[in-house]
Amino acid sequence: MAEDTFGQHESKQGDGNVAARLAAEALIVDVDGFEGPLDLLLSLSRTQKVDLRRISILELARQYLTFVERAKQLRLELAADYLVMAAWLAYLKSRLLLPPDPEEEGPSGEEMAAHLAFQLERLQAMRDAAAKLMARDRLGRDVFARGLPEDVTRVRRVRYTATLLDLMQGYARLRTRDEFRPYVMDREAVFTMEEALDRLRGLIGYSGDWTEISGFLPEGWTEDPARRRSATASTFAASLELVKEGSAEMRQSDTFAPIQMRRKDRSGE
Amino acid sequence: MQDESHETGDSLFEAPPMAEQERMVEAILFATAEPVTVAELADRMPHGCDPAEALAHLRRRYEGRGVRLVKVGDAWAMRTAPDLGHLMHRETVETRKLSRAAIETLAIIAYHQPVTRAEIEEIRGVSVSRGTVDQLIEMEWIRFGRRKMTPGRPVTFVVTQAFLDHFGLESARDLPGLAELRSAGLLDNRPPPGSLPQVGDGTDEDDEGGITPEGQSELFED
Amino acid sequence: MQDESHETGDSLFEAPPMAEQERMVEAILFATAEPVTVAELADRMPHGCDPAEALAHLRRRYEGRGVRLVKVGDAWAMRTAPDLGHLMHRETVETRKLSRAAIETLAIIAYHQPVTRAEIEEIRGVSVSRGTVDQLIEMEWIRFGRRKMTPGRPVTFVVTQAFLDHFGLESARDLPGLAELRSAGLLDNRPPPGSLPQVGDGTDEDDEGGITPEGQSELFED
């Protein structure tokens, strides 16, 4: 819109100043149509009808300042950044017009003007690029994807895995869980001393007479040699324990002779 | 767009070459969401075209290809060649670590094979869920071994060749023993020297099984 | 892993013939509307296949046809030939009209990527509204790139595969006029001389100005 309005005035460009003023007036009407001061400057620059690289920034600054002046007269409210740009351009203009002050620090007027020209050229370049991009053969407009895609069924498969380290650590964990506990699988053939003690405590009360300790072996532990061995050892150890407690006494008539045990009568002592 | 086809009105008298018509049919069938009838094709192509003939050419062109031209009712569509249907599902494989229960069960089987479920439970101190065993069997890492010659003749479990392949072992005997585990720092959790329980040794398992004359047990003797 | 190679062990050594692989790629690409990467193809084809070579064959096969094989970023897709677009007006998707701001922002991101919001604002001379960026993200034409290694570590924007697909570009290097813009220095991040009051943005430009010695230019260089 803004550019169209502007185009009309472009053709009237005979007397530079008049044209610029007219252009500025036309632009003011459409000030809302501009995307900020840089956009406006780019539009203004078109009156110069030259390559953006050779544009007169001084002339552009004049046009812009005229624009802002007119807007003020018309009591149009301009956004702050338009006024910031105006102030900056006024400063730039003075830098460009006055002979360079050797005392003055900072960039020269020419450097500042060159950068503004670069900004304008870059913005224009991006607009042209955008137009070229949008004019390409586009998907869904000029080029088409498969209209009837076939469903790709997704099969999710979970694969479980473990490393040798996991395996060994798992095993190590098990084997060291309670390292003092006898291996459970061995228990079938082991009659523990605790078991023997429990058994003897129950039986000793009834054996006032000497009895061979092999007679105290539990049922089922006398046939199988391994079991008998285990039960004999634990029963013997348990009987020693009872003697130590003072609740039984033992004797053996000879080396390798049968060991006998009987209840120790405390009351008799 | 539409006016464009209007502009091609002069093609009423000069239809595009058949090769071009074939291209058109190809593009239309490709991009259209539903099967297209010959009438629709004629409608969409420049005047004077012969979609039926173009279809015939196109159909021949796609013979033996990965997609084919097929007739659906009185319309035409492009479809994947039936022998390639298996490519139409994407398999996503998700790798997960085995559960602790499964790893422990597997380790016990590997170190003690052949081993019964009851024995596994005794070593682990907890019952072994059916799911765990099933999972390991499904993974083909364990299988059933021979039954034990004990009351009830329980089944045993052994590890498979796939197990050995996965863990890079020649045989289950290559599994490191407890001493090695310890020297590798895997048994660092405080077993006092000499207190290492001996695995399944000195028991009647060997006799009963009869399968493993020396069993796994001696592997663990330090 | 191992068990898998057991199952498909033979195909490891004997991939299907190339003609067959070409059919497979053809079928997969015809069945999918979105571009498919070589990795995905390899995933779905039997072991030992060479999708890249099959794609090269397929691309030649479809040259000059009604549909073509096109490269989109690092993926591939079948698309209708652009000269036949006029036949497809029924399939035309009405895309949402983009504002001038959105179009310009998109172009700036494409040509300057990875680019920060502040850089976009510097180029356009106005602040970028949130809605503009949101719209482009929602269209899946832009996405967040890596953060810049500058103070504040601002996020950057880059264009997506869907962008390339939409505009028929193999890669962001194929953007129209890119070489000219670069040689004209218009893609340089030229810091303003001194401390000029910059339109649209304040003072942090200086920092950002220095940041992309490598930046987008490098992206397009090879």
XYZ file of C-alpha atoms in Angstrom, chain C:
222
model
C 22.721 -58.626 18.904
C 24.300 -61.921 18.340
C 21.064 -63.800 18.279
C 19.782 -61.490 15.614
C 22.726 -62.123 13.410
C 21.959 -65.755 13.851
C 18.522 -65.363 12.496
C 19.537 -63.277 9.532
C 22.971 -64.721 9.361
C 22.825 -65.649 5.726
C 21.636 -62.236 4.531
C 24.698 -60.778 6.149
C 26.711 -62.420 3.485
C 24.217 -62.273 0.714
C 22.272 -59.044 0.360
C 19.450 -59.026 -2.170
C 20.520 -58.086 -5.708
C 20.709 -54.348 -6.387
C 17.645 -54.455 -8.648
C 15.729 -55.893 -5.736
C 17.097 -53.286 -3.350
C 15.992 -50.607 -5.783
C 12.466 -52.044 -5.753
C 12.499 -51.992 -1.974
C 13.573 -48.363 -1.793
C 10.951 -47.534 -4.397
C 8.222 -49.243 -2.392
C 9.207 -47.588 0.863
C 9.417 -44.102 -0.632
C 6.119 -44.491 -2.489
C 4.420 -45.539 0.706
C 5.582 -42.548 2.681
C 4.666 -38.913 2.239
C 7.559 -37.628 4.333
C 11.185 -37.826 3.328
C 12.974 -40.942 4.535
C 16.612 -40.926 5.580
C 19.150 -43.409 4.293
C 19.525 -44.689 7.839
C 15.801 -45.384 8.074
C 15.898 -47.172 4.739
C 18.801 -49.306 5.886
C 16.868 -50.060 9.029
C 13.875 -51.344 7.150
C 15.722 -53.243 4.449
C 17.441 -56.590 4.961
C 20.947 -56.570 6.351
C 23.711 -55.912 3.916
C 21.658 -53.651 1.655
C 23.110 -50.437 0.274
C 20.237 -47.941 0.194
C 22.495 -45.136 -1.032
C 23.392 -47.004 -4.174
C 19.806 -48.153 -4.679
C 18.723 -44.507 -4.368
C 21.202 -43.462 -7.036
C 19.794 -46.081 -9.406
C 16.243 -45.110 -8.575
C 16.928 -41.428 -9.083
C 18.204 -42.117 -12.592
C 15.243 -44.323 -13.329
C 12.775 -41.568 -12.498
C 14.562 -38.820 -14.390
C 12.123 -37.054 -16.688
C 9.161 -38.985 -15.377
C 5.947 -37.705 -13.859
C 7.327 -38.238 -10.389
C 10.905 -37.739 -9.313
C 13.191 -38.751 -6.536
C 14.299 -35.669 -4.641
C 16.789 -35.141 -1.895
C 15.604 -33.217 1.128
C 18.387 -32.525 3.570
C 19.718 -35.965 4.375
C 16.496 -37.691 3.421
C 14.806 -38.698 0.195
C 11.260 -38.471 -1.088
C 9.200 -39.040 -4.213
C 7.584 -35.861 -5.519
C 5.608 -34.974 -8.638
C 7.492 -33.168 -11.378
C 7.015 -29.422 -10.940
C 5.896 -28.898 -14.542
C 2.835 -31.034 -13.882
C 1.649 -29.048 -10.897
C -1.182 -27.571 -12.942
C -2.811 -31.012 -13.191
C -2.949 -31.268 -9.462
C -5.070 -28.288 -8.573
C -7.423 -30.580 -6.693
C -4.652 -31.614 -4.402
C -3.471 -28.084 -3.760
C -3.209 -27.405 -0.089
C -4.264 -23.941 0.886
C -1.388 -22.774 3.006
C -2.026 -20.118 5.538
C -1.186 -16.715 4.184
C 2.011 -15.586 5.761
C 2.448 -11.966 6.751
C 5.210 -9.942 5.180
C 6.967 -9.948 8.535
C 6.789 -13.736 8.686
C 8.084 -14.166 5.145
C 10.985 -11.799 5.761
C 11.808 -13.404 9.065
C 11.784 -16.810 7.406
C 14.124 -15.628 4.664
C 16.490 -14.064 7.173
C 16.600 -17.273 9.189
C 17.193 -19.352 6.060
C 19.987 -17.156 4.705
C 21.626 -16.232 7.990
C 21.154 -19.385 10.032
C 21.900 -19.995 12.808
C 20.593 -16.588 13.720
C 19.436 -15.027 16.966
C 16.319 -13.007 17.439
C 18.454 -9.899 18.026
C 20.182 -10.425 14.697
C 16.867 -10.782 12.908
C 15.724 -7.583 14.545
C 18.874 -5.804 13.501
C 18.360 -6.793 9.898
C 14.667 -5.955 9.789
C 15.049 -2.834 11.900
C 12.057 -3.731 14.038
C 11.421 -6.115 16.841
C 10.230 -9.557 15.899
C 6.854 -10.331 17.345
C 6.465 -13.527 19.253
C 3.558 -14.523 17.039
C 5.703 -14.442 13.927
C 8.263 -16.841 15.311
C 5.566 -19.028 16.834
C 3.790 -19.277 13.510
C 6.943 -20.351 11.697
C 7.722 -22.900 14.381
C 4.192 -24.207 14.268
C 4.473 -24.639 10.491
C 7.624 -26.609 11.249
C 9.628 -24.427 8.924
C 11.998 -23.223 11.624
C 13.259 -24.700 14.849
C 15.667 -23.795 17.603
C 19.318 -24.266 16.768
C 22.253 -24.301 19.100
C 22.780 -21.456 21.520
C 25.376 -18.897 20.539
C 28.527 -18.856 22.572
C 28.078 -15.214 23.396
C 27.112 -13.466 26.592
C 23.614 -14.514 27.519
C 23.967 -17.578 25.282
C 21.012 -16.572 23.110
C 19.056 -19.240 21.272
C 19.299 -19.352 17.515
C 16.871 -20.323 14.807
C 17.521 -22.582 11.856
C 15.301 -23.915 9.085
C 13.976 -27.481 9.120
C 13.751 -30.398 6.755
C 10.096 -29.544 6.222
C 11.209 -26.109 5.041
C 13.594 -27.677 2.540
C 10.875 -30.082 1.452
C 8.327 -27.324 1.009
C 10.593 -25.155 -1.076
C 12.165 -28.015 -3.004
C 15.673 -27.502 -1.703
C 18.247 -30.238 -1.276
C 19.932 -28.249 1.427
C 20.121 -24.739 2.797
C 23.103 -24.244 0.498
C 20.770 -24.336 -2.467
C 18.833 -21.257 -1.432
C 18.326 -19.016 -4.457
C 20.912 -16.273 -4.856
C 22.900 -17.405 -1.867
C 26.292 -17.158 -3.571
C 25.618 -13.650 -4.866
C 24.428 -12.463 -1.497
C 27.482 -13.849 0.159
C 29.941 -12.398 -2.334
C 28.192 -9.041 -2.016
C 28.904 -9.237 1.704
C 25.207 -9.047 2.507
C 25.299 -12.105 4.713
C 28.168 -10.717 6.756
C 27.477 -9.796 10.263
C 28.863 -6.316 9.976
C 29.006 -4.531 13.293
C 27.855 -0.933 13.202
C 30.715 1.562 13.409
C 31.132 2.944 16.906
C 28.139 2.876 19.152
C 25.402 3.923 16.827
C 21.906 3.854 18.115
C 20.625 0.784 16.394
C 17.099 0.635 15.231
C 14.981 -1.954 16.896
C 17.607 -3.124 19.250
C 19.925 -1.625 21.737
C 23.486 -2.207 22.587
C 24.095 -5.917 22.672
C 24.560 -6.034 18.927
C 28.181 -5.308 19.347
C 28.688 -8.529 21.187
C 26.629 -10.461 18.763
C 28.288 -8.813 15.862
C 31.555 -10.376 16.696
C 30.162 -13.785 17.333
C 29.680 -15.384 14.042
C 32.985 -15.363 12.386
C 32.094 -18.910 11.521
C 28.279 -18.829 11.818
C 26.034 -19.347 8.855
C 28.655 -18.480 6.300
C 30.558 -21.565 7.222
C 27.438 -23.624 7.046
C 27.144 -22.849 3.397
C 30.743 -22.910 2.468
C 31.409 -26.501 1.603
